[in-house]
Amino acid sequence: MNKRFFIGIAISLVFYGVVQALISGEILNDFYIDTLVMLGVNIILAVSLNLINGFTGQFSIGHAGFMSIGAYVSAIMTTNLGYSFPLGLLCGCLAAAVAGLIIGFPTLRLKGDYLAIATLGFGEIIRIVWLNNDYVGGAAGLNGIERVTNWSWIFFGVLVAVVVIQNIVKSTHGRAMISVRENEIAAEAMGINVTKYKVIAFVVGAFFAGMAGAFSAHYFYGIAPTSYNFMKSFEILVFVVLGGLGSTAGTIIGTILLTLLFTYLQDIPEWRMVIYSMILILTMIFRPKGLLGNVDVTKFFKKGGASKNGGTTTTP
Amino acid sequence: MLSVKDINVYYGAIHALKGVSFEIKGGEIVTLIGANGAGKSTILKTISGLLKPKSGTIEFAGQPIHGKVAQEIVKRGMSHCPEGRRVFANMSVEENLELGAFLRNDKKGIAEDLESVYVRFPRLRERSKQMAGTLSGGEQQMLAMGRALMARPKLLLLDEPSMGLAPLLVREIFNIVQEINKSGTTVLLVEQNANMALSIAHRAYVIETGKIVLAGAAQELASSDEIKKAYLGG
């Protein structure tokens, strides 16, 4: 907790106040509020996936599964059982975290592609569970969920997710996670409990994915299993990869760019996927590590800057 | 200090170590030499807890450690510098070294050890803020050794420190190993460069296909005809 941290918080609170004033003054219409909520949900998803994929180096593509757990559990709590939204939100997050723990232990022995396939399978299993369960509406999903999520919820949700994950990453635990990404055997030889840190990354990542799921469920009135298929997992992965694996700032920027692009391209549906894909291909050619891959933006604000050693990295 | 008795290690169906026994006394440099695939690295990994033996016992400082996880073994004062350097490429040299002391909490001691690593390897001080992946091969080897020393080990396991280095650098690395030993750290050295390893070690074991086939004082082995023919090139 240093000066820069509080300045960052202060600036984001000012941003929050300005947007809130614009919403209260009805200067921002529903379209903009929809977009802001989408942005917030996507940022939470991407930043939490970045903890698993970017910092800890585990290739997970089951994030939509954790998101759906948060969405369904919170919606069941509020809509079916009549509890308050904060309690539903908390239960959604915790249920997703528990799922992260359950899937974590058996699958984290797997590496690379094998882990990717296992997490993909996990995401699909969760979706099939919702699809075949009449209590949660089967294929039609749960409808009539009250709209509770607003700019305040989304803003503070994003703030908590970013602050918590940044603090983990900058702590000794974060160091240990990055060392697992860099070289698992060396990390283990240093006495770092590799499995423990992988599981922590999975549990924290899943917790926030659940939070994003609960927010989106309580904004768009209804949820259905199809919203959480593997395409959704890939969409989140693309945000992270385009922004830069292992860079929180890059992930946020990548998510904002792609979400806005996707929203504005809705006017030309026939070209939407073409342009979207072209941008992804070009980014990967010219910035293979993502927009801000491995660049620690905070270094630019430190004395002396990052010009010397911080920016570029070469892996032999 | 370390006593390994009759350990058997398998990789799936492959019987990699067949009843290996040996011991190391405090203050020694002991080297394990042998050809590719003889099981040298497997022995180190088993001792440091990265692999589990199917049977047999390993005692370190009088305590059984076989079957314990790596972090407990590191805590007891054994540090493994794995083969192929394996530095954390996208972290700075200093961050790499700090991770070597991951299990320690004594800030003062860590700072002292960081300083002594920098004294031993002045190159690392020059490059302390540089990303480890940008170092040359020799510097990465020094970093890997420095990182292992940051755990303040009683026993240092070194896996092929000469791998892929120019002869002059190999000499330098081995001199450093000797210095580390003289300052009180027991060393278990695994090497393919048998000549070099035998020249600095006190005792040596020769491994062939998962078994120890010869043991003795390093100088004796270096002059034995059998060893000369098989490992020293004439």
mmCIF file of C-alpha atoms in Angstrom, chain A residues 139-262:
data_model
loop_
_atom_site.group_PDB
_atom_site.id
_atom_site.type_symbol
_atom_site.label_atom_id
_atom_site.label_comp_id
_atom_site.label_asym_id
_atom_site.label_seq_id
_atom_site.Cartn_x
_atom_site.Cartn_y
_atom_site.Cartn_z
ATOM 1 C CA ALA A 139 -32.471 -25.394 -22.036
ATOM 2 C CA ALA A 140 -34.704 -22.338 -21.521
ATOM 3 C CA GLY A 141 -32.699 -21.323 -18.490
ATOM 4 C CA LEU A 142 -33.745 -19.178 -15.563
ATOM 5 C CA ASN A 143 -35.839 -16.148 -16.356
ATOM 6 C CA GLY A 144 -37.382 -13.303 -14.448
ATOM 7 C CA ILE A 145 -34.221 -12.467 -12.535
ATOM 8 C CA GLU A 146 -34.508 -9.036 -11.018
ATOM 9 C CA ARG A 147 -32.156 -6.384 -12.433
ATOM 10 C CA VAL A 148 -29.994 -5.435 -9.467
ATOM 11 C CA THR A 149 -26.616 -4.879 -11.068
ATOM 12 C CA ASN A 150 -25.958 -1.229 -11.741
ATOM 13 C CA TRP A 151 -22.987 1.006 -12.372
ATOM 14 C CA SER A 152 -22.048 1.054 -8.678
ATOM 15 C CA TRP A 153 -22.021 -2.735 -8.339
ATOM 16 C CA ILE A 154 -20.045 -3.166 -11.528
ATOM 17 C CA PHE A 155 -17.560 -0.428 -10.729
ATOM 18 C CA PHE A 156 -16.791 -1.683 -7.243
ATOM 19 C CA GLY A 157 -16.756 -5.280 -8.467
ATOM 20 C CA VAL A 158 -14.091 -4.427 -11.028
ATOM 21 C CA LEU A 159 -12.180 -2.395 -8.452
ATOM 22 C CA VAL A 160 -12.142 -5.253 -5.927
ATOM 23 C CA ALA A 161 -11.148 -7.807 -8.570
ATOM 24 C CA VAL A 162 -8.294 -5.696 -9.931
ATOM 25 C CA VAL A 163 -6.990 -4.624 -6.510
ATOM 26 C CA VAL A 164 -7.120 -8.133 -5.039
ATOM 27 C CA ILE A 165 -5.476 -9.753 -8.050
ATOM 28 C CA GLN A 166 -2.831 -7.033 -8.372
ATOM 29 C CA ASN A 167 -2.000 -7.404 -4.698
ATOM 30 C CA ILE A 168 -1.657 -11.162 -5.021
ATOM 31 C CA VAL A 169 0.579 -10.754 -8.053
ATOM 32 C CA LYS A 170 2.831 -8.212 -6.340
ATOM 33 C CA SER A 171 3.131 -10.275 -3.150
ATOM 34 C CA THR A 172 5.508 -13.133 -2.380
ATOM 35 C CA HIS A 173 2.709 -15.483 -3.400
ATOM 36 C CA GLY A 174 2.565 -13.777 -6.785
ATOM 37 C CA ARG A 175 6.311 -14.206 -7.154
ATOM 38 C CA ALA A 176 5.866 -17.880 -6.471
ATOM 39 C CA MET A 177 3.069 -18.108 -9.075
ATOM 40 C CA ILE A 178 5.204 -16.400 -11.707
ATOM 41 C CA SER A 179 8.085 -18.726 -10.910
ATOM 42 C CA VAL A 180 5.749 -21.669 -11.520
ATOM 43 C CA ARG A 181 4.987 -20.196 -14.942
ATOM 44 C CA GLU A 182 8.647 -19.547 -15.686
ATOM 45 C CA ASN A 183 9.955 -22.949 -14.687
ATOM 46 C CA GLU A 184 8.047 -25.473 -12.685
ATOM 47 C CA ILE A 185 10.982 -27.750 -11.861
ATOM 48 C CA ALA A 186 13.205 -24.900 -10.701
ATOM 49 C CA ALA A 187 10.332 -23.498 -8.647
ATOM 50 C CA GLU A 188 9.843 -26.858 -6.964
ATOM 51 C CA ALA A 189 13.571 -27.191 -6.328
ATOM 52 C CA MET A 190 13.475 -23.775 -4.591
ATOM 53 C CA GLY A 191 10.956 -25.236 -2.182
ATOM 54 C CA ILE A 192 7.905 -23.598 -3.728
ATOM 55 C CA ASN A 193 4.776 -25.711 -3.348
ATOM 56 C CA VAL A 194 3.809 -25.752 -7.012
ATOM 57 C CA THR A 195 0.449 -27.486 -6.566
ATOM 58 C CA LYS A 196 -0.586 -25.096 -3.806
ATOM 59 C CA TYR A 197 0.021 -22.026 -5.940
ATOM 60 C CA LYS A 198 -1.723 -23.493 -8.953
ATOM 61 C CA VAL A 199 -4.754 -24.265 -6.791
ATOM 62 C CA ILE A 200 -4.725 -20.764 -5.259
ATOM 63 C CA ALA A 201 -4.684 -19.256 -8.753
ATOM 64 C CA PHE A 202 -7.568 -21.476 -9.814
ATOM 65 C CA VAL A 203 -9.650 -20.768 -6.722
ATOM 66 C CA VAL A 204 -9.164 -16.983 -6.832
ATOM 67 C CA GLY A 205 -9.699 -16.913 -10.605
ATOM 68 C CA ALA A 206 -12.878 -18.968 -10.275
ATOM 69 C CA PHE A 207 -14.148 -16.788 -7.414
ATOM 70 C CA PHE A 208 -14.044 -13.673 -9.584
ATOM 71 C CA ALA A 209 -15.414 -15.488 -12.629
ATOM 72 C CA GLY A 210 -18.358 -16.392 -10.400
ATOM 73 C CA MET A 211 -18.692 -12.734 -9.456
ATOM 74 C CA ALA A 212 -18.824 -11.729 -13.111
ATOM 75 C CA GLY A 213 -21.456 -14.406 -13.715
ATOM 76 C CA ALA A 214 -23.619 -13.157 -10.843
ATOM 77 C CA PHE A 215 -23.409 -9.554 -12.089
ATOM 78 C CA SER A 216 -24.356 -10.422 -15.646
ATOM 79 C CA ALA A 217 -27.216 -12.695 -14.521
ATOM 80 C CA HIS A 218 -28.665 -9.859 -12.441
ATOM 81 C CA TYR A 219 -28.437 -7.382 -15.275
ATOM 82 C CA PHE A 220 -29.757 -9.196 -18.326
ATOM 83 C CA TYR A 221 -32.908 -10.576 -16.605
ATOM 84 C CA GLY A 222 -32.289 -14.185 -17.605
ATOM 85 C CA ILE A 223 -29.602 -16.814 -18.068
ATOM 86 C CA ALA A 224 -29.426 -19.862 -20.304
ATOM 87 C CA PRO A 225 -26.847 -22.643 -20.653
ATOM 88 C CA THR A 226 -25.951 -21.592 -24.213
ATOM 89 C CA SER A 227 -24.409 -18.336 -22.932
ATOM 90 C CA TYR A 228 -21.719 -20.360 -21.183
ATOM 91 C CA ASN A 229 -20.469 -22.649 -23.936
ATOM 92 C CA PHE A 230 -16.835 -22.994 -24.885
ATOM 93 C CA MET A 231 -17.094 -20.034 -27.266
ATOM 94 C CA LYS A 232 -17.552 -17.853 -24.205
ATOM 95 C CA SER A 233 -14.418 -19.337 -22.635
ATOM 96 C CA PHE A 234 -12.505 -18.612 -25.832
ATOM 97 C CA GLU A 235 -13.805 -15.065 -25.939
ATOM 98 C CA ILE A 236 -12.350 -14.447 -22.463
ATOM 99 C CA LEU A 237 -9.100 -16.137 -23.443
ATOM 100 C CA VAL A 238 -8.842 -13.875 -26.510
ATOM 101 C CA PHE A 239 -9.186 -10.757 -24.321
ATOM 102 C CA VAL A 240 -6.264 -11.943 -22.211
ATOM 103 C CA VAL A 241 -4.038 -13.077 -25.066
ATOM 104 C CA LEU A 242 -4.642 -9.939 -27.105
ATOM 105 C CA GLY A 243 -4.049 -7.671 -24.137
ATOM 106 C CA GLY A 244 -0.956 -9.522 -23.019
ATOM 107 C CA LEU A 245 -0.635 -12.599 -20.833
ATOM 108 C CA GLY A 246 0.788 -11.630 -17.477
ATOM 109 C CA SER A 247 -0.141 -7.959 -17.728
ATOM 110 C CA THR A 248 -3.164 -6.703 -15.825
ATOM 111 C CA ALA A 249 -3.162 -3.333 -17.588
ATOM 112 C CA GLY A 250 -2.818 -5.046 -20.963
ATOM 113 C CA THR A 251 -5.683 -7.383 -20.172
ATOM 114 C CA ILE A 252 -7.945 -4.471 -19.222
ATOM 115 C CA ILE A 253 -7.033 -2.522 -22.364
ATOM 116 C CA GLY A 254 -7.465 -5.575 -24.581
ATOM 117 C CA THR A 255 -10.860 -6.298 -23.031
ATOM 118 C CA ILE A 256 -12.062 -2.711 -23.482
ATOM 119 C CA LEU A 257 -10.912 -2.553 -27.117
ATOM 120 C CA LEU A 258 -12.441 -5.875 -28.119
ATOM 121 C CA THR A 259 -15.693 -5.364 -26.213
ATOM 122 C CA LEU A 260 -16.214 -1.912 -27.760
ATOM 123 C CA LEU A 261 -15.244 -3.201 -31.184
ATOM 124 C CA PHE A 262 -17.695 -6.052 -30.874
#
